Coordinates of C-alpha atoms in Angstrom, one line a residue:
W21 CA 0.0 0.0 0.0
R22 CA 1.0 3.6 -0.6
R23 CA 0.5 6.1 2.2
P24 CA -1.4 9.2 1.1
G25 CA 0.6 12.4 1.0
D26 CA 4.2 11.1 1.3
G27 CA 4.3 8.3 -1.3
T28 CA 5.6 5.8 1.3
T29 CA 5.2 2.2 -0.1
S30 CA 4.8 -0.7 2.2
S31 CA 3.8 -4.4 2.1
S32 CA 1.0 -5.6 4.3
I33 CA 0.1 -9.1 3.2
A34 CA 1.4 -11.9 0.9
C35 CA -1.2 -14.0 -0.9
R36 CA -1.1 -17.2 -2.9
G37 CA -0.8 -16.5 -6.6
T38 CA -3.6 -16.8 -9.2
R39 CA -3.1 -20.1 -11.1
S40 CA -6.2 -20.2 -13.3
R41 CA -9.1 -18.2 -14.8
Q42 CA -11.4 -19.7 -12.2
E43 CA -9.4 -18.3 -9.2
A44 CA -9.0 -14.8 -10.8
G45 CA -7.6 -13.4 -7.6
W46 CA -10.7 -13.5 -5.5
G47 CA -8.9 -14.6 -2.3
N48 CA -6.2 -11.9 -2.7
L49 CA -8.8 -9.2 -3.1
E50 CA -10.8 -10.3 -0.1
E51 CA -7.6 -10.2 1.9
G52 CA -7.0 -6.7 0.5
R53 CA -10.4 -5.6 1.7
R54 CA -9.8 -7.1 5.1
V55 CA -6.6 -5.2 5.6
N56 CA -8.0 -1.9 4.2
P57 CA -11.7 -2.0 5.0
R58 CA -12.2 1.8 5.1
P59 CA -14.3 3.6 2.5
S60 CA -11.2 5.5 1.3
S61 CA -10.1 2.2 -0.4
S62 CA -11.7 3.6 -3.6
H63 CA -8.9 6.1 -3.8
K64 CA -6.1 3.5 -3.4
A65 CA -4.4 2.6 -6.6
F66 CA -4.4 -1.1 -7.3
H67 CA -2.1 -2.9 -9.7
Y68 CA -2.2 -6.6 -10.5
L69 CA 1.0 -8.3 -11.7
C70 CA 1.6 -11.8 -12.8
V71 CA 5.0 -13.3 -12.9
C72 CA 6.8 -16.7 -13.5
L73 CA 4.3 -19.3 -14.7
C74 CA 2.2 -16.7 -16.4
S75 CA 5.1 -15.8 -18.6
I76 CA 5.8 -19.4 -19.7
S77 CA 2.2 -20.4 -20.2
N78 CA 0.7 -20.1 -23.7
S79 CA -0.4 -16.6 -24.5
Q80 CA -4.0 -17.5 -24.9
A81 CA -4.2 -18.9 -21.4
S82 CA -2.3 -15.9 -19.9
D83 CA -4.7 -13.5 -21.7
S84 CA -7.7 -15.4 -20.4
V85 CA -6.4 -15.2 -16.8
L86 CA -5.7 -11.4 -17.1
E87 CA -9.1 -10.9 -18.6
A88 CA -10.8 -12.6 -15.7
V89 CA -8.7 -10.7 -13.2
T90 CA -9.5 -7.4 -14.8
S91 CA -13.2 -8.2 -14.7
T92 CA -13.0 -9.2 -11.1
L93 CA -11.0 -6.2 -10.0
K94 CA -13.5 -3.7 -11.5
K95 CA -16.1 -5.0 -9.1
Y96 CA -14.1 -4.0 -6.0
P97 CA -13.8 -0.6 -4.4
F98 CA -10.2 0.0 -5.6
D99 CA -8.8 2.5 -8.1
F100 CA -7.8 -0.3 -10.6
R101 CA -5.0 0.9 -12.9
G102 CA -4.5 -2.3 -15.0
A103 CA -3.2 -5.8 -15.0
R104 CA 0.0 -7.0 -16.8
I105 CA 2.5 -9.8 -17.0
L106 CA 5.9 -9.0 -15.6
S107 CA 8.8 -10.5 -17.5
G108 CA 11.5 -12.5 -15.7
E109 CA 14.1 -9.9 -16.5
D110 CA 11.9 -7.2 -15.0
E111 CA 11.4 -9.3 -11.9
G112 CA 15.1 -9.6 -11.5
L113 CA 15.7 -5.9 -12.2
F114 CA 13.1 -4.8 -9.6
G115 CA 14.6 -7.2 -7.1
W116 CA 17.9 -5.5 -7.6
V117 CA 16.3 -2.0 -7.2
T118 CA 14.6 -3.1 -4.0
A119 CA 17.8 -4.5 -2.4
N120 CA 19.9 -1.4 -3.2
Y121 CA 17.2 1.0 -2.3
L122 CA 16.8 -0.6 1.1
L123 CA 20.5 -0.6 1.7
E124 CA 20.7 3.1 0.7
N125 CA 23.2 2.4 -2.0
F126 CA 21.6 4.9 -4.5
V127 CA 21.3 7.9 -2.2
K128 CA 20.8 8.6 1.5
Y129 CA 19.9 11.6 3.7
G130 CA 23.0 12.5 5.7
W131 CA 23.3 13.9 9.2
I132 CA 24.3 17.3 7.6
G133 CA 20.8 17.7 6.4
R134 CA 21.5 17.0 2.7
W135 CA 20.9 14.2 0.3
I136 CA 24.3 12.6 -0.4
R137 CA 25.5 9.8 -2.7
P138 CA 27.1 7.1 -0.6
K139 CA 30.6 6.1 -1.6
K140 CA 29.8 2.5 -2.0
S141 CA 29.0 0.2 -4.9
T142 CA 25.6 -1.4 -5.6
V143 CA 25.1 -5.1 -4.7
G144 CA 24.0 -7.8 -7.1
A145 CA 20.7 -9.6 -6.5
M146 CA 19.9 -13.3 -6.9
D147 CA 16.4 -14.6 -6.6
L148 CA 15.3 -18.2 -6.6
G149 CA 11.5 -18.2 -6.8
G150 CA 8.7 -20.5 -7.6
A151 CA 9.2 -21.0 -11.4
S152 CA 12.4 -19.2 -12.2
T153 CA 15.7 -17.9 -10.9
Q154 CA 17.2 -14.5 -11.7
I155 CA 20.7 -12.9 -11.4
T156 CA 21.1 -9.1 -11.7
F157 CA 24.2 -7.0 -11.1
E158 CA 26.0 -3.9 -12.2
T159 CA 29.0 -4.5 -14.5
T160 CA 31.7 -2.4 -16.1
G161 CA 32.4 -5.1 -18.7
A162 CA 30.8 -5.4 -22.2
I163 CA 27.4 -7.1 -22.3
E164 CA 27.5 -9.1 -25.6
S165 CA 23.7 -10.0 -25.5
P166 CA 21.6 -6.8 -25.8
S167 CA 18.6 -8.4 -24.3
N168 CA 20.4 -8.9 -21.0
Q169 CA 21.5 -5.2 -20.7
V170 CA 19.5 -2.5 -18.9
T171 CA 20.7 1.1 -18.5
L172 CA 19.2 3.0 -15.7
K173 CA 19.5 6.6 -14.5
L174 CA 18.7 6.9 -10.8
Y175 CA 19.4 10.0 -8.8
G176 CA 21.5 11.5 -11.5
Q177 CA 23.7 8.4 -11.7
H178 CA 23.9 6.0 -14.6
Y179 CA 24.0 2.2 -14.0
K180 CA 24.7 -0.5 -16.6
V181 CA 23.1 -3.6 -15.3
Y182 CA 23.2 -7.2 -16.5
T183 CA 20.1 -9.3 -15.8
H184 CA 18.8 -12.7 -16.9
S185 CA 15.9 -14.9 -15.8
F186 CA 16.0 -18.7 -16.2
L187 CA 12.5 -19.9 -16.5
C188 CA 11.7 -23.4 -15.1
Y189 CA 14.6 -23.3 -12.7
G190 CA 12.6 -22.3 -9.7
Y191 CA 12.4 -24.4 -6.5
P192 CA 8.9 -26.0 -7.0
S193 CA 9.5 -26.4 -10.7
L194 CA 12.6 -28.5 -10.0
L195 CA 11.8 -30.4 -6.9
L196 CA 8.5 -29.8 -5.2
H197 CA 5.1 -29.5 -6.8
H198 CA 6.1 -30.0 -10.4
P199 CA 9.4 -31.8 -10.2
L200 CA 11.2 -31.2 -13.4
S201 CA 14.1 -33.3 -12.1
C202 CA 11.7 -36.4 -12.1
V203 CA 11.4 -36.0 -15.9
F204 CA 15.1 -36.9 -16.3
L205 CA 14.8 -39.8 -13.9
L206 CA 11.8 -41.2 -15.8
Q207 CA 13.5 -40.8 -19.1
A208 CA 16.6 -42.6 -17.8
R209 CA 14.4 -45.5 -16.6
A210 CA 12.4 -45.7 -19.8
Y211 CA 9.4 -44.2 -18.0
A212 CA 9.1 -47.0 -15.4
L213 CA 6.5 -46.3 -12.8
R214 CA 8.7 -47.6 -10.0
L215 CA 12.1 -46.1 -9.6
D216 CA 14.7 -44.8 -7.2
N217 CA 15.6 -41.2 -6.6
P218 CA 19.2 -40.8 -5.5
C219 CA 18.5 -37.3 -4.2
W220 CA 16.0 -38.4 -1.6
P221 CA 17.0 -39.8 1.8
Q222 CA 17.2 -43.6 1.9
G223 CA 13.9 -45.0 3.1
F224 CA 11.8 -42.0 2.0
K225 CA 8.9 -43.0 -0.3
R226 CA 6.3 -41.1 -2.2
S227 CA 3.6 -41.8 -4.8
F228 CA 2.2 -39.2 -7.2
P229 CA 0.3 -39.1 -10.5
M230 CA 2.1 -38.5 -13.8
E231 CA 0.1 -35.3 -14.1
S232 CA 2.0 -33.7 -11.2
I233 CA 5.1 -34.1 -13.3
Y234 CA 4.0 -33.4 -16.8
G235 CA 1.1 -30.9 -16.0
S236 CA 3.5 -28.0 -15.7
P237 CA 4.3 -25.7 -18.6
C238 CA 7.9 -26.5 -18.0
T239 CA 7.5 -30.3 -18.7
R240 CA 4.6 -30.6 -21.1
T241 CA 6.9 -31.0 -24.1
E242 CA 8.6 -33.9 -22.4
R243 CA 5.5 -36.1 -22.0
P244 CA 6.1 -39.8 -23.0
P245 CA 4.2 -41.2 -26.0
N246 CA 2.0 -43.4 -23.7
Y247 CA 1.3 -40.6 -21.3
F248 CA -1.6 -41.2 -18.9
P249 CA -2.2 -38.4 -16.4
M250 CA -3.5 -40.5 -13.5
A251 CA -0.9 -43.3 -13.7
M252 CA 0.9 -43.4 -10.4
V253 CA 4.6 -43.1 -10.1
N254 CA 6.2 -44.9 -7.0
M255 CA 9.5 -43.3 -6.1
S256 CA 11.9 -44.4 -3.3
G257 CA 14.9 -42.5 -2.0
S258 CA 18.3 -44.3 -2.4
G259 CA 20.4 -41.5 -0.8
D260 CA 23.3 -41.7 -3.2
P261 CA 25.2 -38.4 -3.2
A262 CA 27.4 -39.1 -6.3
Q263 CA 24.4 -40.1 -8.4
C264 CA 22.4 -37.1 -7.1
L265 CA 25.2 -34.8 -8.2
A266 CA 25.2 -36.4 -11.6
H267 CA 21.5 -36.1 -11.8
A268 CA 21.6 -32.4 -10.8
E269 CA 24.2 -31.7 -13.4
S270 CA 21.9 -33.1 -16.1
L271 CA 19.5 -30.2 -15.4
F272 CA 22.1 -27.8 -16.8
R273 CA 23.9 -27.5 -20.2
F274 CA 27.3 -26.1 -19.6
T275 CA 28.6 -26.5 -23.2
D276 CA 27.9 -24.8 -26.5
C277 CA 28.5 -21.2 -25.5
P278 CA 28.2 -18.8 -28.5
Y279 CA 29.7 -15.9 -26.4
S280 CA 33.1 -15.2 -24.8
S281 CA 31.6 -16.4 -21.5
C282 CA 28.3 -18.1 -20.5
S283 CA 26.5 -19.2 -17.4
F284 CA 24.6 -22.2 -18.7
D285 CA 22.2 -23.2 -21.5
G286 CA 24.1 -20.9 -23.9
V287 CA 23.2 -17.7 -22.0
F288 CA 25.8 -14.9 -21.9
Q289 CA 27.0 -13.7 -18.6
P290 CA 29.9 -11.4 -17.8
P291 CA 32.2 -12.3 -14.8
V292 CA 30.5 -11.6 -11.5
Q293 CA 31.8 -8.6 -9.6
G294 CA 31.1 -7.0 -6.3
N295 CA 28.9 -8.2 -3.4
F296 CA 25.6 -10.0 -3.8
I297 CA 22.4 -10.6 -1.9
A298 CA 20.8 -14.0 -2.4
F299 CA 17.2 -14.2 -1.2
S300 CA 14.0 -16.3 -1.4
S301 CA 14.8 -20.0 -1.7
F302 CA 18.5 -19.2 -1.7
F303 CA 18.1 -18.0 1.8
Y304 CA 15.8 -20.8 2.9
T305 CA 18.3 -23.4 1.7
V306 CA 21.2 -21.9 3.5
D307 CA 19.1 -21.3 6.6
F308 CA 18.3 -25.0 6.6
L309 CA 22.1 -25.8 6.4
R310 CA 22.9 -23.5 9.3
S311 CA 20.0 -24.4 11.6
V312 CA 19.4 -28.1 11.0
M313 CA 22.7 -29.4 9.5
K314 CA 25.0 -27.0 11.4
R315 CA 26.9 -26.2 8.3
Q316 CA 28.7 -22.9 7.5
K317 CA 27.3 -21.6 4.2
A318 CA 30.6 -20.6 2.6
A319 CA 32.5 -23.6 3.8
A320 CA 29.9 -26.2 2.8
L321 CA 27.6 -24.9 0.0
S322 CA 30.5 -23.8 -2.2
K323 CA 31.9 -27.4 -2.0
A324 CA 28.7 -29.3 -2.7
S325 CA 29.6 -29.8 -6.4
T326 CA 32.7 -31.7 -5.3
H327 CA 31.6 -33.1 -1.9
P328 CA 27.8 -33.7 -2.2
G329 CA 27.9 -36.1 0.8
H330 CA 28.0 -33.1 3.1
F331 CA 24.3 -32.5 2.6
F332 CA 22.9 -36.0 3.1
L333 CA 21.6 -37.0 6.5
P334 CA 19.6 -40.1 7.5
L335 CA 15.9 -39.7 7.3
Q336 CA 15.4 -40.2 11.0
L337 CA 17.6 -37.2 11.7
L338 CA 15.9 -35.0 9.2
R339 CA 12.5 -35.8 10.8
K340 CA 13.6 -34.2 14.0
E341 CA 12.5 -31.0 12.5
P342 CA 8.7 -31.4 12.3
N343 CA 8.1 -27.9 11.1
L344 CA 10.0 -28.6 7.9
E345 CA 8.5 -32.1 7.2
H346 CA 7.0 -31.0 3.9
Y347 CA 10.3 -29.9 2.5
L348 CA 12.9 -32.2 4.3
Q349 CA 13.2 -34.8 1.5
N350 CA 14.3 -32.0 -0.9
Y351 CA 16.6 -29.9 1.1
C352 CA 19.7 -32.0 0.5
S353 CA 19.2 -32.2 -3.2
M354 CA 18.3 -28.5 -3.3
A355 CA 21.6 -27.6 -1.6
T356 CA 23.4 -29.6 -4.4
F357 CA 21.4 -27.8 -7.1
V358 CA 22.0 -24.3 -5.5
S359 CA 25.7 -25.1 -5.2
L360 CA 25.9 -26.1 -8.9
L361 CA 23.9 -23.0 -9.9
L362 CA 26.2 -20.7 -8.0
T363 CA 29.6 -22.3 -8.7
R364 CA 29.3 -23.8 -12.1
G365 CA 26.4 -21.8 -13.4
Y366 CA 27.1 -18.2 -12.2
S367 CA 30.9 -19.0 -11.8
F368 CA 31.4 -17.9 -8.2
S369 CA 34.8 -19.1 -7.2
N370 CA 36.3 -19.9 -3.8
T371 CA 37.4 -16.2 -3.8
T372 CA 34.1 -14.6 -4.8
F373 CA 31.7 -17.0 -3.0
P374 CA 32.1 -15.3 0.4
S375 CA 30.8 -12.1 -1.2
I376 CA 27.3 -13.6 -1.2
A377 CA 25.0 -12.6 1.7
F378 CA 22.1 -15.0 2.1
Q379 CA 19.4 -13.0 3.7
Q380 CA 15.6 -12.5 3.3
K381 CA 15.4 -8.9 4.6
A382 CA 17.2 -5.6 4.5
G383 CA 16.4 -3.9 7.7
D384 CA 12.8 -4.9 8.5
T385 CA 11.7 -5.2 4.9
T386 CA 11.6 -8.3 2.8
I387 CA 13.6 -8.2 -0.3
G388 CA 11.7 -8.9 -3.5
W389 CA 10.6 -7.5 -6.8
A390 CA 7.3 -6.0 -5.6
L391 CA 8.7 -3.1 -3.7
G392 CA 11.0 -2.2 -6.6
Y393 CA 8.1 -2.2 -9.0
M394 CA 6.0 0.0 -6.8
L395 CA 8.9 2.4 -6.3
N396 CA 9.3 2.6 -10.1
L397 CA 5.5 3.0 -10.6
T398 CA 5.2 5.8 -8.0
N399 CA 8.3 7.6 -9.3
M400 CA 9.9 7.5 -5.9
I401 CA 13.3 6.9 -7.5
P402 CA 13.8 9.9 -9.7
A403 CA 16.2 10.0 -12.6
E404 CA 17.8 13.3 -11.5
E405 CA 19.8 13.9 -8.4
P406 CA 17.6 15.3 -5.6
S407 CA 18.0 18.8 -4.4
F408 CA 20.4 19.5 -1.5
R409 CA 17.6 21.5 0.2
K410 CA 15.1 19.7 2.3
S411 CA 12.1 21.3 4.1
T412 CA 11.3 20.5 7.7
S413 CA 7.9 19.1 8.5
F414 CA 5.4 21.2 10.6
G415 CA 5.9 19.6 14.0
P416 CA 9.7 19.9 14.3
W417 CA 9.5 23.4 12.8
V418 CA 7.1 24.6 15.6
G419 CA 9.4 23.0 18.1
L420 CA 12.4 24.8 16.8
I421 CA 10.5 28.2 16.8
L422 CA 9.4 27.6 20.5
L423 CA 12.9 26.7 21.5
F424 CA 14.3 29.8 19.8
V425 CA 11.7 32.0 21.6
A426 CA 12.6 30.4 24.9
V427 CA 16.3 30.9 24.4
L428 CA 15.7 34.5 23.4
L429 CA 13.5 35.3 26.4
G430 CA 16.0 33.6 28.7
S431 CA 18.8 35.8 27.3
L432 CA 16.7 38.9 27.8
V433 CA 15.9 38.0 31.4
S434 CA 19.6 37.3 32.1
I435 CA 20.7 40.7 30.6
F436 CA 18.0 42.5 32.6
C437 CA 19.2 40.8 35.8
L438 CA 22.8 41.7 35.1
M439 CA 22.0 45.3 34.4
K440 CA 19.9 45.6 37.6
S441 CA 22.7 44.0 39.6
S442 CA 25.3 46.4 38.3
K443 CA 23.1 49.4 39.0
G444 CA 22.7 48.3 42.6
R445 CA 26.4 48.0 43.2
G446 CA 26.9 51.4 41.6
A447 CA 24.5 53.0 44.0
V448 CA 26.3 51.6 47.0

């Protein structure tokens, strides 16, 4: 929400995304009305954004969802400004803006009463979301792929930013609700309905329908010839770190780079430089390593691609964390995937890996693309450098006036007393 008068943008709630035309955002809007029930809601600007899976679904389905959302929003007491699909690159860029805005890397109000430009560099941003992962950072090198370059002018300063979004490389897309990784396991086993998963703890078992694997936009093109949505796949964990590493490597294509340097899948990326913030599922993975497995992130995560056994624990030990039961079977394999993504994908070395800060918040604010988008939408980050003059709000101004008057009166009284005292001594 944006506070009237001063343009302050804040986040009040987080809702589950809209996945179909039938949902059309009803639950999210009811939450919005609950948080802001006042009649003045009709003056609150409302923007609906769709990211990730919307951008990889077919255009007809995406347009259908946006049409239903638009129709729904017009029935609510909000000042509806439009609905749009945010590209993966925009998502990464706005996440970068959010992180650097919160860290006051663009500009800050100094103690001398002036806006000053901090003498520090921007930080890169890495987001691992539901259906994609993004990397965005400022670079001084040449960007050989024009689609990955964004030039910004913020507070009078020019920034050349590299950004890329890898669709279908998000956490749920890979391991949870729509396990892309299972596609490769099934292909390797000739689509057998009973197979082992080397990335799951030994003894862990799960059954799920084929539709949960091939129903995602990321996996539809990989459906087998004899695809039957309701056929049940029975998968058992074998807990083999070496095979899990080989399986995780099969998710990437590190060869065939048409540029001077690439990350993976033939995508150009200049060498990483500066400090980085890794949030969303990057943070949750590292937080699991620190809290449950008692691993230090730089010492363990950076070595997973060569020592994957660091992340495998017996199932009975993992189950000691009941609050994480829904995710436990995937954390070890996720740590292996994240390590490969950062070290072999984004090319963080033993020297540059410690420059990554895994955190979910900057100050008290969660890092993500939403705040950056709203800051851009409300023009709270101007292109030109702000004026060095800054007015004082009414309350402090009145206080200063009263203090000045009190000091002035006190001085006059002191002068009067001194004059009277000196006259008395003269009379004696």
